[in-house]
């Protein structure tokens, strides 16, 4: 299988798994009385254990590289907090709204990244970037409201948790870049 096809297949599977996770999370929150903290604790413990096991198997002693410097430990803590923030706000949004609503607001991550780059990195956006950002915002508004603000039937907590999921998702992408460059994405995520 060539790299392009393999990449497309992996992206497609990731989308299916991510969408399924939202629906499964909604079911567990609404029907099994889980809390968002229950879900993220279980997910992070299981996924973290699997990733750490894989890294120790592949890298042996190199898997401890993440703890070699004080800066790595600080960056690991920051990265962990952004993961917790993203997942917690996503599941709170599902709890107070629903999975599709949470997915739409979480999909605003690229917009928040653009805003952060303008504000904190003083990047000038191109006309194409501004246009795409405005179209994306319009799309989110249309999906969330159904085209009418009279039908906007989501609690404030659900709405703000969804916005928080987009913002923390942007932090999750932007903050750990140097850390990932130093230790590798496998160690950073495990």
PDB file of C-alpha atoms in Angstrom:
ATOM      1  CA  UNK A   1       0.000   0.000   0.000  1.00  0.00           C
ATOM      2  CA  UNK A   2       1.501   3.384  -0.958  1.00  0.00           C
ATOM      3  CA  UNK A   3       1.991   6.107   1.653  1.00  0.00           C
ATOM      4  CA  UNK A   4      -0.829   8.320   0.384  1.00  0.00           C
ATOM      5  CA  UNK A   5      -3.394   5.540   0.482  1.00  0.00           C
ATOM      6  CA  UNK A   6      -2.142   4.383   3.870  1.00  0.00           C
ATOM      7  CA  UNK A   7      -2.387   7.938   5.220  1.00  0.00           C
ATOM      8  CA  UNK A   8      -5.908   8.329   3.871  1.00  0.00           C
ATOM      9  CA  UNK A   9      -6.961   5.023   5.423  1.00  0.00           C
ATOM     10  CA  UNK A  10      -5.472   5.981   8.785  1.00  0.00           C
ATOM     11  CA  UNK A  11      -7.161   9.411   8.701  1.00  0.00           C
ATOM     12  CA  UNK A  12     -10.469   7.765   7.847  1.00  0.00           C
ATOM     13  CA  UNK A  13     -10.132   5.267  10.678  1.00  0.00           C
ATOM     14  CA  UNK A  14      -9.189   8.040  13.089  1.00  0.00           C
ATOM     15  CA  UNK A  15     -12.359   9.942  12.133  1.00  0.00           C
ATOM     16  CA  UNK A  16     -14.509   6.832  12.612  1.00  0.00           C
ATOM     17  CA  UNK A  17     -12.954   6.090  16.006  1.00  0.00           C
ATOM     18  CA  UNK A  18     -13.203   9.717  17.122  1.00  0.00           C
ATOM     19  CA  UNK A  19     -16.874   9.935  16.096  1.00  0.00           C
ATOM     20  CA  UNK A  20     -17.627   6.610  17.747  1.00  0.00           C
ATOM     21  CA  UNK A  21     -15.935   7.819  20.916  1.00  0.00           C
ATOM     22  CA  UNK A  22     -18.276  10.806  21.103  1.00  0.00           C
ATOM     23  CA  UNK A  23     -21.387   8.678  20.625  1.00  0.00           C
ATOM     24  CA  UNK A  24     -20.147   6.054  23.106  1.00  0.00           C
ATOM     25  CA  UNK A  25     -19.317   8.829  25.573  1.00  0.00           C
ATOM     26  CA  UNK A  26     -22.823  10.266  25.229  1.00  0.00           C
ATOM     27  CA  UNK A  27     -24.327   6.834  25.869  1.00  0.00           C
ATOM     28  CA  UNK A  28     -22.174   6.290  28.976  1.00  0.00           C
ATOM     29  CA  UNK A  29     -22.897   9.781  30.324  1.00  0.00           C
ATOM     30  CA  UNK A  30     -26.645   9.690  29.746  1.00  0.00           C
ATOM     31  CA  UNK A  31     -27.546   6.025  30.256  1.00  0.00           C
ATOM     32  CA  UNK A  32     -24.888   4.599  32.576  1.00  0.00           C
ATOM     33  CA  UNK A  33     -24.476   7.676  34.801  1.00  0.00           C
ATOM     34  CA  UNK A  34     -20.753   8.087  34.224  1.00  0.00           C
ATOM     35  CA  UNK A  35     -19.272  11.510  34.894  1.00  0.00           C
ATOM     36  CA  UNK A  36     -16.863  13.257  32.511  1.00  0.00           C
ATOM     37  CA  UNK A  37     -14.059  12.666  35.055  1.00  0.00           C
ATOM     38  CA  UNK A  38     -14.881   8.932  35.096  1.00  0.00           C
ATOM     39  CA  UNK A  39     -14.547   8.773  31.326  1.00  0.00           C
ATOM     40  CA  UNK A  40     -11.311  10.704  30.998  1.00  0.00           C
ATOM     41  CA  UNK A  41      -9.736   8.885  33.938  1.00  0.00           C
ATOM     42  CA  UNK A  42     -10.489   5.482  32.446  1.00  0.00           C
ATOM     43  CA  UNK A  43      -9.484   6.553  28.921  1.00  0.00           C
ATOM     44  CA  UNK A  44      -6.206   8.135  30.005  1.00  0.00           C
ATOM     45  CA  UNK A  45      -5.273   5.254  32.299  1.00  0.00           C
ATOM     46  CA  UNK A  46      -5.942   2.602  29.652  1.00  0.00           C
ATOM     47  CA  UNK A  47      -4.534   4.492  26.683  1.00  0.00           C
ATOM     48  CA  UNK A  48      -1.543   5.746  28.688  1.00  0.00           C
ATOM     49  CA  UNK A  49      -0.732   2.236  29.880  1.00  0.00           C
ATOM     50  CA  UNK A  50      -0.879   0.877  26.336  1.00  0.00           C
ATOM     51  CA  UNK A  51       1.289   3.695  24.944  1.00  0.00           C
ATOM     52  CA  UNK A  52       3.858   3.440  27.750  1.00  0.00           C
ATOM     53  CA  UNK A  53       4.020  -0.338  27.227  1.00  0.00           C
ATOM     54  CA  UNK A  54       4.601   0.120  23.505  1.00  0.00           C
ATOM     55  CA  UNK A  55       7.285   2.765  24.103  1.00  0.00           C
ATOM     56  CA  UNK A  56       9.137   0.551  26.634  1.00  0.00           C
ATOM     57  CA  UNK A  57       8.927  -2.366  24.202  1.00  0.00           C
ATOM     58  CA  UNK A  58      10.250  -0.292  21.292  1.00  0.00           C
ATOM     59  CA  UNK A  59      12.734   1.988  23.061  1.00  0.00           C
ATOM     60  CA  UNK A  60      13.720   0.071  26.203  1.00  0.00           C
ATOM     61  CA  UNK A  61      15.642   2.561  28.378  1.00  0.00           C
ATOM     62  CA  UNK A  62      15.026   5.354  25.873  1.00  0.00           C
ATOM     63  CA  UNK A  63      11.429   5.475  27.069  1.00  0.00           C
ATOM     64  CA  UNK A  64      12.604   7.333  30.181  1.00  0.00           C
ATOM     65  CA  UNK A  65      14.056  10.159  28.079  1.00  0.00           C
ATOM     66  CA  UNK A  66      11.012  12.227  28.909  1.00  0.00           C
ATOM     67  CA  UNK A  67      12.199  12.488  32.539  1.00  0.00           C
ATOM     68  CA  UNK A  68      15.843  13.430  31.794  1.00  0.00           C
ATOM     69  CA  UNK A  69      15.521  17.190  32.191  1.00  0.00           C
ATOM     70  CA  UNK A  70      13.525  19.563  34.341  1.00  0.00           C
ATOM     71  CA  UNK A  71      12.200  21.268  31.195  1.00  0.00           C
ATOM     72  CA  UNK A  72      10.906  17.940  29.841  1.00  0.00           C
ATOM     73  CA  UNK A  73       9.044  17.287  33.101  1.00  0.00           C
ATOM     74  CA  UNK A  74       7.495  20.784  33.087  1.00  0.00           C
ATOM     75  CA  UNK A  75       6.499  20.382  29.444  1.00  0.00           C
ATOM     76  CA  UNK A  76       5.042  16.933  30.159  1.00  0.00           C
ATOM     77  CA  UNK A  77       2.882  18.396  32.928  1.00  0.00           C
ATOM     78  CA  UNK A  78       1.687  21.210  30.650  1.00  0.00           C
ATOM     79  CA  UNK A  79       0.955  18.744  27.841  1.00  0.00           C
ATOM     80  CA  UNK A  80      -0.941  16.482  30.244  1.00  0.00           C
ATOM     81  CA  UNK A  81      -3.031  19.403  31.504  1.00  0.00           C
ATOM     82  CA  UNK A  82      -3.960  20.391  27.937  1.00  0.00           C
ATOM     83  CA  UNK A  83      -5.048  16.806  27.214  1.00  0.00           C
ATOM     84  CA  UNK A  84      -7.139  16.695  30.394  1.00  0.00           C
ATOM     85  CA  UNK A  85      -8.640  20.103  29.610  1.00  0.00           C
ATOM     86  CA  UNK A  86      -9.549  19.124  26.070  1.00  0.00           C
ATOM     87  CA  UNK A  87     -11.118  15.824  27.050  1.00  0.00           C
ATOM     88  CA  UNK A  88     -12.906  17.158  30.131  1.00  0.00           C
ATOM     89  CA  UNK A  89     -14.510  20.079  28.306  1.00  0.00           C
ATOM     90  CA  UNK A  90     -15.467  17.779  25.397  1.00  0.00           C
ATOM     91  CA  UNK A  91     -17.256  15.308  27.673  1.00  0.00           C
ATOM     92  CA  UNK A  92     -18.878  18.074  29.758  1.00  0.00           C
ATOM     93  CA  UNK A  93     -20.221  19.493  26.488  1.00  0.00           C
ATOM     94  CA  UNK A  94     -21.604  16.069  25.578  1.00  0.00           C
ATOM     95  CA  UNK A  95     -23.145  15.741  29.043  1.00  0.00           C
ATOM     96  CA  UNK A  96     -24.958  19.091  28.831  1.00  0.00           C
ATOM     97  CA  UNK A  97     -25.644  19.091  25.076  1.00  0.00           C
ATOM     98  CA  UNK A  98     -24.878  16.091  22.854  1.00  0.00           C
ATOM     99  CA  UNK A  99     -22.067  14.426  20.914  1.00  0.00           C
ATOM    100  CA  UNK A 100     -22.690  16.152  17.538  1.00  0.00           C
ATOM    101  CA  UNK A 101     -22.774  19.582  19.202  1.00  0.00           C
ATOM    102  CA  UNK A 102     -19.543  18.838  21.081  1.00  0.00           C
ATOM    103  CA  UNK A 103     -17.892  17.598  17.885  1.00  0.00           C
ATOM    104  CA  UNK A 104     -18.842  20.767  16.006  1.00  0.00           C
ATOM    105  CA  UNK A 105     -17.470  23.075  18.688  1.00  0.00           C
ATOM    106  CA  UNK A 106     -14.338  20.982  19.137  1.00  0.00           C
ATOM    107  CA  UNK A 107     -13.794  21.320  15.399  1.00  0.00           C
ATOM    108  CA  UNK A 108     -13.167  25.042  15.960  1.00  0.00           C
ATOM    109  CA  UNK A 109      -9.599  24.213  17.062  1.00  0.00           C
ATOM    110  CA  UNK A 110      -8.076  25.558  13.806  1.00  0.00           C
ATOM    111  CA  UNK A 111      -9.897  28.867  14.305  1.00  0.00           C
ATOM    112  CA  UNK A 112      -8.519  29.225  17.825  1.00  0.00           C
ATOM    113  CA  UNK A 113      -5.046  28.353  16.561  1.00  0.00           C
ATOM    114  CA  UNK A 114      -5.334  31.140  13.978  1.00  0.00           C
ATOM    115  CA  UNK A 115      -6.436  33.605  16.670  1.00  0.00           C
ATOM    116  CA  UNK A 116      -3.609  32.584  19.014  1.00  0.00           C
ATOM    117  CA  UNK A 117      -1.055  32.895  16.221  1.00  0.00           C
ATOM    118  CA  UNK A 118      -2.269  36.408  15.432  1.00  0.00           C
ATOM    119  CA  UNK A 119      -2.396  37.540  19.065  1.00  0.00           C
ATOM    120  CA  UNK A 120       0.652  35.827  20.553  1.00  0.00           C
ATOM    121  CA  UNK A 121       2.955  35.217  17.580  1.00  0.00           C
ATOM    122  CA  UNK A 122       1.961  38.395  15.694  1.00  0.00           C
ATOM    123  CA  UNK A 123       1.398  36.417  12.495  1.00  0.00           C
ATOM    124  CA  UNK A 124      -0.378  38.222   9.700  1.00  0.00           C
ATOM    125  CA  UNK A 125      -3.117  36.147   8.148  1.00  0.00           C
ATOM    126  CA  UNK A 126      -3.573  35.964   4.405  1.00  0.00           C
ATOM    127  CA  UNK A 127      -6.879  36.871   2.778  1.00  0.00           C
ATOM    128  CA  UNK A 128      -7.425  33.171   2.088  1.00  0.00           C
ATOM    129  CA  UNK A 129      -6.902  32.283   5.769  1.00  0.00           C
ATOM    130  CA  UNK A 130      -9.320  34.993   6.921  1.00  0.00           C
ATOM    131  CA  UNK A 131     -11.906  33.879   4.351  1.00  0.00           C
ATOM    132  CA  UNK A 132     -11.604  30.235   5.372  1.00  0.00           C
ATOM    133  CA  UNK A 133     -11.853  31.192   9.050  1.00  0.00           C
ATOM    134  CA  UNK A 134     -15.022  33.231   8.444  1.00  0.00           C
ATOM    135  CA  UNK A 135     -16.582  30.442   6.386  1.00  0.00           C
ATOM    136  CA  UNK A 136     -15.732  27.950   9.136  1.00  0.00           C
ATOM    137  CA  UNK A 137     -17.306  30.204  11.803  1.00  0.00           C
ATOM    138  CA  UNK A 138     -20.411  30.631   9.644  1.00  0.00           C
ATOM    139  CA  UNK A 139     -20.592  26.859   9.187  1.00  0.00           C
ATOM    140  CA  UNK A 140     -20.291  26.247  12.921  1.00  0.00           C
ATOM    141  CA  UNK A 141     -23.018  28.828  13.622  1.00  0.00           C
ATOM    142  CA  UNK A 142     -25.315  27.240  11.030  1.00  0.00           C
ATOM    143  CA  UNK A 143     -24.753  23.734  12.348  1.00  0.00           C
ATOM    144  CA  UNK A 144     -25.170  24.756  15.980  1.00  0.00           C
ATOM    145  CA  UNK A 145     -28.275  26.914  15.451  1.00  0.00           C
ATOM    146  CA  UNK A 146     -29.851  25.012  12.561  1.00  0.00           C
ATOM    147  CA  UNK A 147     -30.039  28.352  10.781  1.00  0.00           C
ATOM    148  CA  UNK A 148     -32.312  29.903  13.411  1.00  0.00           C
ATOM    149  CA  UNK A 149     -31.409  31.270  16.812  1.00  0.00           C
ATOM    150  CA  UNK A 150     -35.002  30.514  17.921  1.00  0.00           C
ATOM    151  CA  UNK A 151     -34.105  26.811  17.808  1.00  0.00           C
ATOM    152  CA  UNK A 152     -30.853  27.238  19.707  1.00  0.00           C
ATOM    153  CA  UNK A 153     -31.618  24.783  22.478  1.00  0.00           C
ATOM    154  CA  UNK A 154     -28.365  24.137  24.319  1.00  0.00           C
ATOM    155  CA  UNK A 155     -27.531  24.929  27.915  1.00  0.00           C
ATOM    156  CA  UNK A 156     -24.976  27.591  28.678  1.00  0.00           C
ATOM    157  CA  UNK A 157     -22.730  25.008  30.330  1.00  0.00           C
ATOM    158  CA  UNK A 158     -22.837  22.808  27.208  1.00  0.00           C
ATOM    159  CA  UNK A 159     -22.091  25.759  24.926  1.00  0.00           C
ATOM    160  CA  UNK A 160     -19.190  27.138  26.974  1.00  0.00           C
ATOM    161  CA  UNK A 161     -17.727  23.680  27.559  1.00  0.00           C
ATOM    162  CA  UNK A 162     -17.744  23.164  23.782  1.00  0.00           C
ATOM    163  CA  UNK A 163     -15.984  26.496  23.246  1.00  0.00           C
ATOM    164  CA  UNK A 164     -13.555  25.493  26.004  1.00  0.00           C
ATOM    165  CA  UNK A 165     -12.902  22.242  24.175  1.00  0.00           C
ATOM    166  CA  UNK A 166     -11.912  24.171  21.061  1.00  0.00           C
ATOM    167  CA  UNK A 167      -9.651  26.526  23.014  1.00  0.00           C
ATOM    168  CA  UNK A 168      -7.960  23.804  25.057  1.00  0.00           C
ATOM    169  CA  UNK A 169      -7.601  21.758  21.867  1.00  0.00           C
ATOM    170  CA  UNK A 170      -5.682  24.675  20.356  1.00  0.00           C
ATOM    171  CA  UNK A 171      -3.408  24.788  23.416  1.00  0.00           C
ATOM    172  CA  UNK A 172      -2.974  21.013  23.062  1.00  0.00           C
ATOM    173  CA  UNK A 173      -1.684  21.558  19.507  1.00  0.00           C
ATOM    174  CA  UNK A 174       0.441  24.668  20.063  1.00  0.00           C
ATOM    175  CA  UNK A 175       2.034  24.370  23.512  1.00  0.00           C
ATOM    176  CA  UNK A 176       3.890  21.048  23.284  1.00  0.00           C
ATOM    177  CA  UNK A 177       5.569  21.571  19.894  1.00  0.00           C
ATOM    178  CA  UNK A 178       9.103  22.033  21.298  1.00  0.00           C
ATOM    179  CA  UNK A 179       8.566  19.201  23.781  1.00  0.00           C
ATOM    180  CA  UNK A 180       7.489  16.826  21.000  1.00  0.00           C
ATOM    181  CA  UNK A 181      10.477  17.915  18.901  1.00  0.00           C
ATOM    182  CA  UNK A 182      12.817  17.050  21.815  1.00  0.00           C
ATOM    183  CA  UNK A 183      11.395  13.693  22.923  1.00  0.00           C
ATOM    184  CA  UNK A 184       9.308  12.520  19.949  1.00  0.00           C
ATOM    185  CA  UNK A 185       5.564  12.221  19.580  1.00  0.00           C
ATOM    186  CA  UNK A 186       5.426   8.649  20.897  1.00  0.00           C
ATOM    187  CA  UNK A 187       7.013   9.528  24.233  1.00  0.00           C
ATOM    188  CA  UNK A 188       5.096  12.794  24.525  1.00  0.00           C
ATOM    189  CA  UNK A 189       1.716  11.145  24.103  1.00  0.00           C
ATOM    190  CA  UNK A 190       2.427   8.168  26.320  1.00  0.00           C
TER     191      UNK A 190
END
